[in-house]
Coordinates of C-alpha atoms and ligand atoms in Angstrom, one line a residue:
M1 CA 0.0 0.0 0.0
M2 CA 1.3 3.4 -1.0
L3 CA 0.0 6.4 0.9
T4 CA 0.4 10.1 0.8
I5 CA 0.2 12.0 4.1
P6 CA -0.3 15.7 3.5
D7 CA 0.9 18.6 5.7
V8 CA 3.2 16.7 8.0
L9 CA 5.0 20.1 8.2
T10 CA 3.4 23.5 7.9
P11 CA 4.7 25.9 5.1
E12 CA 6.5 27.9 7.8
Q13 CA 8.1 24.8 9.2
V14 CA 9.2 23.7 5.7
L15 CA 10.8 27.1 5.1
K16 CA 12.7 27.1 8.3
C17 CA 14.0 23.5 7.8
R18 CA 14.9 24.2 4.2
A19 CA 16.8 27.3 5.0
A20 CA 18.9 25.3 7.5
L21 CA 19.3 22.4 5.1
E22 CA 20.6 24.6 2.4
R23 CA 23.5 25.7 4.6
A24 CA 24.2 22.1 5.8
S25 CA 27.4 20.1 5.2
W26 CA 26.4 17.7 2.4
Q27 CA 28.5 14.6 1.7
D28 CA 28.7 12.1 -1.1
G29 CA 25.7 9.7 -0.7
R30 CA 27.7 6.8 -1.9
K31 CA 29.4 6.6 1.5
T32 CA 26.3 5.0 2.9
A33 CA 25.3 2.8 0.0
G34 CA 25.7 -1.0 0.2
H35 CA 28.0 -2.6 -2.4
I36 CA 25.1 -3.2 -4.8
A37 CA 23.5 0.2 -4.4
V38 CA 26.8 2.2 -4.7
G39 CA 26.8 2.0 -8.5
A40 CA 23.2 3.3 -8.7
K41 CA 23.5 6.1 -6.2
D42 CA 24.5 9.7 -7.1
N43 CA 23.3 12.1 -4.5
E44 CA 24.4 13.9 -1.4
Q45 CA 23.4 13.2 2.2
L46 CA 23.9 14.6 5.7
A47 CA 26.1 12.5 8.1
Q48 CA 23.9 10.7 10.5
D49 CA 25.7 12.4 13.4
D50 CA 25.3 15.8 11.9
P51 CA 23.7 18.0 14.7
L52 CA 21.4 19.6 12.2
A53 CA 20.2 16.2 10.9
I54 CA 19.6 15.1 14.5
E55 CA 17.7 18.4 15.3
I56 CA 15.4 18.4 12.3
G57 CA 15.0 14.6 12.5
D58 CA 13.8 14.9 16.1
F59 CA 11.4 17.6 15.0
I60 CA 10.0 15.4 12.2
L61 CA 9.5 12.5 14.6
E62 CA 7.6 14.8 17.0
R63 CA 5.3 16.0 14.2
L64 CA 4.7 12.3 13.1
V65 CA 3.6 11.2 16.6
G66 CA 1.0 14.0 16.6
N67 CA -0.2 13.1 13.1
P68 CA -3.3 10.7 13.4
Q69 CA -3.2 9.8 9.7
F70 CA 0.5 8.7 9.9
M71 CA -0.1 6.8 13.2
A72 CA -3.2 5.0 11.7
A73 CA -1.5 4.1 8.5
A74 CA 2.0 3.1 9.7
L75 CA 1.1 1.7 13.1
P76 CA 4.7 2.4 14.1
L77 CA 6.6 0.4 16.6
K78 CA 10.0 1.9 15.9
V79 CA 11.0 4.7 13.6
L80 CA 14.7 5.2 12.6
P81 CA 16.2 8.6 12.9
P82 CA 15.3 10.5 9.7
R83 CA 18.1 11.0 7.2
F84 CA 18.4 13.8 4.6
N85 CA 19.4 13.8 0.9
R86 CA 19.8 16.3 -1.9
Y87 CA 19.8 15.6 -5.6
T88 CA 21.2 18.2 -8.1
G89 CA 22.9 18.3 -11.5
G90 CA 21.6 15.0 -12.9
G91 CA 21.8 13.3 -9.5
T92 CA 19.8 10.1 -9.3
Y93 CA 19.3 6.8 -7.5
G94 CA 18.7 3.8 -9.7
N95 CA 16.3 0.9 -9.1
H96 CA 16.9 -0.8 -5.7
I97 CA 15.2 -2.3 -2.7
D98 CA 16.0 -0.9 0.7
N99 CA 17.9 -2.9 3.3
S100 CA 15.8 -5.0 5.6
I101 CA 17.5 -4.4 9.0
F102 CA 19.1 -1.2 10.3
T103 CA 20.9 -0.5 13.5
V104 CA 19.9 2.7 15.3
P105 CA 23.1 4.8 15.3
G106 CA 25.1 4.7 18.5
T107 CA 23.0 1.9 19.9
P108 CA 22.8 -1.9 19.6
H109 CA 19.1 -1.7 18.7
R110 CA 18.0 -3.1 15.4
V111 CA 14.9 -2.0 13.4
R112 CA 13.2 -4.0 10.6
A113 CA 12.3 -1.7 7.7
D114 CA 8.6 -2.5 6.9
L115 CA 7.8 0.9 5.5
S116 CA 9.9 3.5 3.8
A117 CA 9.0 7.2 4.0
T118 CA 10.1 10.3 2.0
L119 CA 9.2 13.7 3.3
F120 CA 9.6 16.4 0.7
F121 CA 11.3 19.7 1.5
S122 CA 11.4 21.1 -2.1
E123 CA 8.4 22.3 -4.0
P124 CA 7.8 20.3 -7.2
E125 CA 8.3 23.4 -9.3
D126 CA 11.8 23.9 -7.7
Y127 CA 13.3 21.1 -9.7
E128 CA 12.9 19.1 -12.9
G129 CA 12.8 15.3 -12.8
G130 CA 13.5 13.7 -9.3
D131 CA 10.3 11.7 -9.2
L132 CA 10.3 8.8 -6.8
V133 CA 9.1 5.8 -8.9
V134 CA 7.8 2.9 -6.9
Q135 CA 6.9 -0.4 -8.5
D136 CA 4.2 -2.8 -7.2
H137 CA 1.9 -5.4 -8.7
F138 CA -0.2 -2.7 -10.3
G139 CA 2.6 -1.0 -12.1
S140 CA 4.9 2.0 -11.6
H141 CA 3.8 4.9 -9.5
L142 CA 5.4 8.4 -9.8
V143 CA 5.6 10.5 -6.7
K144 CA 6.5 14.1 -6.5
L145 CA 4.8 15.9 -3.6
P146 CA 4.5 19.4 -2.4
A147 CA 7.0 20.4 0.4
G148 CA 5.8 19.2 3.8
H149 CA 4.0 16.1 2.4
L150 CA 5.1 12.6 3.0
V151 CA 4.8 9.3 1.1
L152 CA 4.8 5.9 2.7
Y153 CA 5.4 2.7 0.8
P154 CA 6.4 -0.9 1.6
S155 CA 10.2 -1.2 2.0
G156 CA 10.2 -4.4 -0.1
S157 CA 9.2 -2.4 -3.2
L158 CA 11.6 -1.8 -6.1
H159 CA 12.0 2.0 -6.4
R160 CA 14.2 4.7 -7.8
V161 CA 14.7 8.5 -7.9
E162 CA 14.7 9.9 -11.5
P163 CA 17.6 12.2 -12.4
V164 CA 17.2 15.8 -11.2
T165 CA 18.0 17.8 -14.3
R166 CA 17.3 21.3 -12.9
G167 CA 17.3 22.8 -9.4
A168 CA 17.6 20.8 -6.2
R169 CA 15.5 18.2 -4.6
L170 CA 15.8 18.2 -0.8
A171 CA 14.1 15.5 1.2
S172 CA 14.1 13.5 4.4
F173 CA 13.8 9.7 4.2
F174 CA 13.5 7.1 6.9
W175 CA 12.2 3.6 7.8
I176 CA 9.6 2.4 10.1
Q177 CA 9.1 -1.0 11.8
S178 CA 5.4 -1.4 12.1
L179 CA 3.4 -3.2 14.8
V180 CA 2.0 -5.1 11.8
R181 CA 4.6 -6.5 9.5
E182 CA 2.3 -7.6 6.7
D183 CA 1.4 -4.8 4.3
S184 CA -2.0 -6.4 3.4
Q185 CA -3.0 -6.7 7.0
R186 CA -2.0 -3.1 7.7
A187 CA -4.0 -1.9 4.7
M188 CA -7.1 -3.8 6.0
L189 CA -6.7 -2.3 9.5
L190 CA -6.5 1.2 8.0
E191 CA -9.6 0.5 5.9
L192 CA -11.5 -0.6 9.0
D193 CA -10.2 2.3 11.0
E194 CA -11.2 4.9 8.5
S195 CA -14.7 3.3 8.2
I196 CA -15.1 3.4 11.9
Q197 CA -14.1 7.1 11.9
A198 CA -16.6 7.9 9.2
L199 CA -19.4 6.0 11.0
T200 CA -18.6 7.8 14.2
R201 CA -19.3 11.1 12.5
Q202 CA -22.5 9.8 10.8
L203 CA -24.0 7.5 13.4
P204 CA -22.3 8.3 16.7
D205 CA -24.8 6.4 18.8
S206 CA -24.8 3.2 16.7
P207 CA -24.2 0.1 18.9
E208 CA -22.4 -1.5 15.9
L209 CA -19.6 1.1 16.4
V210 CA -18.7 -0.6 19.6
R211 CA -18.6 -4.0 17.9
L212 CA -16.6 -2.7 14.9
T213 CA -14.1 -1.0 17.2
G214 CA -13.8 -4.2 19.2
L215 CA -13.1 -6.0 16.0
Y216 CA -10.4 -3.5 15.0
H217 CA -8.6 -4.0 18.3
N218 CA -9.0 -7.8 18.3
L219 CA -7.4 -7.9 14.8
L220 CA -4.6 -5.6 15.9
R221 CA -4.1 -7.8 18.9
Q222 CA -3.8 -10.9 16.7
W223 CA -1.6 -9.3 14.0
S224 CA 0.7 -7.1 16.0
N225 CA 4.1 -7.9 17.3
T226 CA 5.9 -5.7 19.8
Ligands
NI301 NI1 15.5 3.5 -1.3

């Protein structure tokens, strides 16, 4: 399931973060690519211990915890510290599938990547190209969102970033271990959750709401791992 979550950051927050990111110490992204990805990757990243990356990353995590749509869709158990990248001058990242297990920097803790997230900091009109292309059973999906919006997609999907032929594409990207590992189960829970929310608005006194909400929790109990 691929999902867009709008307005994770307000326009003011985007401007503030982007101004700081434009002055940041960008490094060759190949430093962090695995031996297969290294040939496909041509971008810049912030070091994971860069104080600015940590500061903006913490801010993003705070915003996500307060975002009901993100919480309902991702059902996050652990979220890796957000990272940052920049594509300019033909920069690209060819087709790849993200790693499955990541270690939280500076800790022995490991996180399984169930969901990949990209949070856009550049407006679509600020650059040419740079679409995130995600492939699934239904074909290829092109994603290029307004600044402050986020896309979530299963980490097991083949994906790439098209060459940026004009301007700069600034984004944050990170991985989430979900309480529910299976994408199809997570998608069904979200469907049920959204239906319950809609019914709550339309028929707040319906006794079926209690039963449906119970069903949601009983499915989550059965399917979640902590
Ligand atoms: Ni990737």
